[in-house]
Short mmCIF file of N, CA, C and O and ligand atoms in Angstrom, two decimals:
data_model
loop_
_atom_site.label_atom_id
_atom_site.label_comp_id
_atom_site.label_asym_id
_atom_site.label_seq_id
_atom_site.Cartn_x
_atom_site.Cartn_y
_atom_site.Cartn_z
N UNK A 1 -16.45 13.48 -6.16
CA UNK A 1 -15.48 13.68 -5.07
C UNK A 1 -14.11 13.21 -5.52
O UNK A 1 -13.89 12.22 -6.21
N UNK A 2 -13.12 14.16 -4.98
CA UNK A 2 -11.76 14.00 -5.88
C UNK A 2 -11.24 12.79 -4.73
O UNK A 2 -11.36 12.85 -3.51
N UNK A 3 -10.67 11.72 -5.52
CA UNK A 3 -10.02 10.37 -4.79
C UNK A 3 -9.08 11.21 -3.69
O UNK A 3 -8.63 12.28 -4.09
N UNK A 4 -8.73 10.74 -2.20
CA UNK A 4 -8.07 11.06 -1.64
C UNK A 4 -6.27 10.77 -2.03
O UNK A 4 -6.15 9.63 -2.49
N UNK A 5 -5.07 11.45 -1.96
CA UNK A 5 -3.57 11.20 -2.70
C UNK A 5 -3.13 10.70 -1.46
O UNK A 5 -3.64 11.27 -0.50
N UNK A 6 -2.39 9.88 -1.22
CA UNK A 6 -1.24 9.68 -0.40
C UNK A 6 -0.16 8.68 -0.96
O UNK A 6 -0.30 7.79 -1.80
N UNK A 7 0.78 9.00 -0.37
CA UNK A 7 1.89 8.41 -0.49
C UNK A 7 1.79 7.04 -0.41
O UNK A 7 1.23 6.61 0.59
N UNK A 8 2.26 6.14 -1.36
CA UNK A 8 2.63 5.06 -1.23
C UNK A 8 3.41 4.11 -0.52
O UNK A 8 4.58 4.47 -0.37
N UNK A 9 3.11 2.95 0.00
CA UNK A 9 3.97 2.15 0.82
C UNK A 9 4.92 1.44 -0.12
O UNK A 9 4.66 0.85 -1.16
N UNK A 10 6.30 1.68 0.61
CA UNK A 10 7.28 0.69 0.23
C UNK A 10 7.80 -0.01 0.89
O UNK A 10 7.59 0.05 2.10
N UNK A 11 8.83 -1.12 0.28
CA UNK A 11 9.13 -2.15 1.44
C UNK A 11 11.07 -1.51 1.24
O UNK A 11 11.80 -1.08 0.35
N UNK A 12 11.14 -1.87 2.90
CA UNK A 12 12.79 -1.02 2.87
C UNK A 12 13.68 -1.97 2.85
O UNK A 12 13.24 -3.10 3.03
N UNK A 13 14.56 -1.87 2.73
CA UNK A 13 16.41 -3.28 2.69
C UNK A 13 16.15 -4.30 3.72
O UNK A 13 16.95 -5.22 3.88
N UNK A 14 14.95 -4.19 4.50
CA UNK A 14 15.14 -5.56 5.59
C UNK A 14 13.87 -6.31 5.02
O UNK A 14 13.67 -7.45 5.46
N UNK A 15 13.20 -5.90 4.29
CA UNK A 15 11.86 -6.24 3.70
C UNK A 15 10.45 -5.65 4.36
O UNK A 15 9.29 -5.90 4.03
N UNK A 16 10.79 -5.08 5.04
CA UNK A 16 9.18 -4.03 6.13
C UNK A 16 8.90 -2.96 5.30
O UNK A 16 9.50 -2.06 4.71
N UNK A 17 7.80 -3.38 5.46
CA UNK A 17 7.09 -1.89 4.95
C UNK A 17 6.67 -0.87 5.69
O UNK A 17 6.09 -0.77 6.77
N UNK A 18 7.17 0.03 4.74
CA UNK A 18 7.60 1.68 5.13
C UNK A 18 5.83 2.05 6.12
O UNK A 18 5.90 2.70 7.17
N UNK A 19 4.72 1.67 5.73
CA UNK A 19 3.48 2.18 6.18
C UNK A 19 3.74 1.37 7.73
O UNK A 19 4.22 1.94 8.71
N UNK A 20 3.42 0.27 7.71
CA UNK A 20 3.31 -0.16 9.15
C UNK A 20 4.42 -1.14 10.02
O UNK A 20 4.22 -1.56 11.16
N UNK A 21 5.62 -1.40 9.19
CA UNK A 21 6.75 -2.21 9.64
C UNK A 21 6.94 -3.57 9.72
O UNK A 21 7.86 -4.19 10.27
N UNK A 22 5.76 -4.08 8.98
CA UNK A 22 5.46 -5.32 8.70
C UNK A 22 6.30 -5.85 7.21
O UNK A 22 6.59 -5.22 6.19
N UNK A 23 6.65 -7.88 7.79
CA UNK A 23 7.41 -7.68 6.38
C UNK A 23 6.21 -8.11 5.59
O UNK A 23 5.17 -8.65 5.97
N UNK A 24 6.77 -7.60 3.99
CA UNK A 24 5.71 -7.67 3.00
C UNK A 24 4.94 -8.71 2.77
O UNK A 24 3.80 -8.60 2.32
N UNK A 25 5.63 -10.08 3.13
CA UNK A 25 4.82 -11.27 3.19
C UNK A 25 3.78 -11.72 3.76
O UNK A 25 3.28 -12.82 3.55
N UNK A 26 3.37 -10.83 4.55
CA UNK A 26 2.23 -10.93 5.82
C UNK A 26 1.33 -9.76 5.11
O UNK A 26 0.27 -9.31 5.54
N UNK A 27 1.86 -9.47 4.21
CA UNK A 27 0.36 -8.33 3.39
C UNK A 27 0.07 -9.15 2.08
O UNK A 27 0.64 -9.44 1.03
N UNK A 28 -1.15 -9.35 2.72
CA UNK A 28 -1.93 -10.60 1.81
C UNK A 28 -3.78 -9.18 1.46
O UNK A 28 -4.59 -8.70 2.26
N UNK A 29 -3.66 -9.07 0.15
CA UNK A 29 -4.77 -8.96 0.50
C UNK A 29 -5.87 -9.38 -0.04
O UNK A 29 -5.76 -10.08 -1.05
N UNK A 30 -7.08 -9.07 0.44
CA UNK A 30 -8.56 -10.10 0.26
C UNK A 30 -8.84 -10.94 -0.91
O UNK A 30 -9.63 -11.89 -0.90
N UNK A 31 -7.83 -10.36 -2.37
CA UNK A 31 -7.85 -11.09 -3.31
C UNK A 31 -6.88 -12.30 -3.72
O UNK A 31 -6.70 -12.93 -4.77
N UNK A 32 -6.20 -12.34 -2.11
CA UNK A 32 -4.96 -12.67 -2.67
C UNK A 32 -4.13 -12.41 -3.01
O UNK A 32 -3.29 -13.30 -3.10
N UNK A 33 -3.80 -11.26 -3.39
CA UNK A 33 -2.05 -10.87 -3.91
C UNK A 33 -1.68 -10.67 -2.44
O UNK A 33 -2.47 -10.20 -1.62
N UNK A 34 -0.31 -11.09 -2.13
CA UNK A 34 0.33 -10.35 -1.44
C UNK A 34 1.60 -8.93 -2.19
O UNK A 34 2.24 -8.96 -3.24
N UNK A 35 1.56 -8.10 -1.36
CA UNK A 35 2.37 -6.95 -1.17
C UNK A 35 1.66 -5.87 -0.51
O UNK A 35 0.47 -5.79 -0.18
N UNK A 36 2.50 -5.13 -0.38
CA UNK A 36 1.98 -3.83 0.41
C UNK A 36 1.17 -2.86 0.05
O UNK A 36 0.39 -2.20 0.74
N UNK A 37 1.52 -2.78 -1.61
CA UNK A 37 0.67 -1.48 -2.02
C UNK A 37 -0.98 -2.16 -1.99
O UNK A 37 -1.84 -1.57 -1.33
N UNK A 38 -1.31 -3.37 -2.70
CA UNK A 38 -2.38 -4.11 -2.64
C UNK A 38 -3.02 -4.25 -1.21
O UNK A 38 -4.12 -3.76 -0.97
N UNK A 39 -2.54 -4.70 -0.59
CA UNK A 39 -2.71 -5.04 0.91
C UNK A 39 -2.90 -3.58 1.38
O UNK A 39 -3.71 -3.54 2.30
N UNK A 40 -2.41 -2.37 1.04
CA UNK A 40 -2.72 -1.33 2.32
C UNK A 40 -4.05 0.13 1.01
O UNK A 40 -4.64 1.15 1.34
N UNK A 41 -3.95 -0.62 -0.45
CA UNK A 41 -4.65 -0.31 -0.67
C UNK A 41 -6.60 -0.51 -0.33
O UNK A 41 -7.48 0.31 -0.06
N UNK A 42 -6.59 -1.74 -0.47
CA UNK A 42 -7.78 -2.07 0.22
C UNK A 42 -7.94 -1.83 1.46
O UNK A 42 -9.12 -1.80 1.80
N UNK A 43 -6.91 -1.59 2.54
CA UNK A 43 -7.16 -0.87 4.00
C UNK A 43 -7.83 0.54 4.20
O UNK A 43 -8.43 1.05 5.15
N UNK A 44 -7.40 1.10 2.55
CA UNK A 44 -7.68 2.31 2.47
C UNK A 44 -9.09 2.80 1.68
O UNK A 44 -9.57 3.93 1.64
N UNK A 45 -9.55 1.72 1.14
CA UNK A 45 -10.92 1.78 0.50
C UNK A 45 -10.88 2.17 -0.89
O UNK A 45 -9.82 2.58 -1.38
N UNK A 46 -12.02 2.07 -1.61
CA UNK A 46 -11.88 2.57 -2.79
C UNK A 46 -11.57 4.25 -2.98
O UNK A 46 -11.37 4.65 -4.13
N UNK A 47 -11.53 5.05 -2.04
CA UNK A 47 -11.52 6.82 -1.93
C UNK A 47 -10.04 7.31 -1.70
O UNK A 47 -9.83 8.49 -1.41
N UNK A 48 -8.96 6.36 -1.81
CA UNK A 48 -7.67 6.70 -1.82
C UNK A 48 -6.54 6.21 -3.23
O UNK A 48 -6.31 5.06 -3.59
N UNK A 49 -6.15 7.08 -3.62
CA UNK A 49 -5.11 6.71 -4.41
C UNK A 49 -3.50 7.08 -4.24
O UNK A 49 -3.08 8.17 -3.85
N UNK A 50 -2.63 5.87 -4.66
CA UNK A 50 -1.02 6.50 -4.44
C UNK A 50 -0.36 7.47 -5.33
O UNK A 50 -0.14 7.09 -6.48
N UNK A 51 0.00 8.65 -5.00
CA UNK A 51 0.47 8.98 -5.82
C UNK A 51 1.32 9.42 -6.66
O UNK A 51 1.35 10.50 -7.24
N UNK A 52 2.18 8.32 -6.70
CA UNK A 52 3.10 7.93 -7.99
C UNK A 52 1.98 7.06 -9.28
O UNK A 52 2.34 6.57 -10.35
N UNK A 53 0.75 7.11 -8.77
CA UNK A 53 0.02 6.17 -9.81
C UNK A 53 -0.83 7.47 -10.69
O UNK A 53 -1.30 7.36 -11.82
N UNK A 54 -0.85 8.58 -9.91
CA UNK A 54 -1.57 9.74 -11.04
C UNK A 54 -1.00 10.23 -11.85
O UNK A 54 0.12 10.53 -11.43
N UNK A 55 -1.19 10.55 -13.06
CA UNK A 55 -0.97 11.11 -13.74
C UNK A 55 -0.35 10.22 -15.38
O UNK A 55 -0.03 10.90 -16.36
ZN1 ZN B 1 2.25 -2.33 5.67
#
């Protein structure tokens, strides 16, 4: 099954991120890193990838 593509989260000039408007510091995720792409990657499961990361 082909990984699902979507667009990547970024964080904009006030520090929120572009996916849910949260600032990036509050995206912690389960391993510990904080940021957004980490943090909204694991929201998204292992069946999604960003893609600026293919290719
Ligand atoms: Zn977010």
């Amino acid at each position: 099954m082909q990984p699902m593509l979507v667009p990547a989260p970024e964080v904009n000039a006030l520090g929120e991120c572009t996916w849910c408007g949260e600032l990036e510091e509050l995206h912690v995720a389960p391993d510990g890193e904080v940021g957004v792409r980490a943090f909204h990657r694991s929201a998204l499961g292992g069946s999604a990838r960003f893609i600026d990361e293919i290719g």
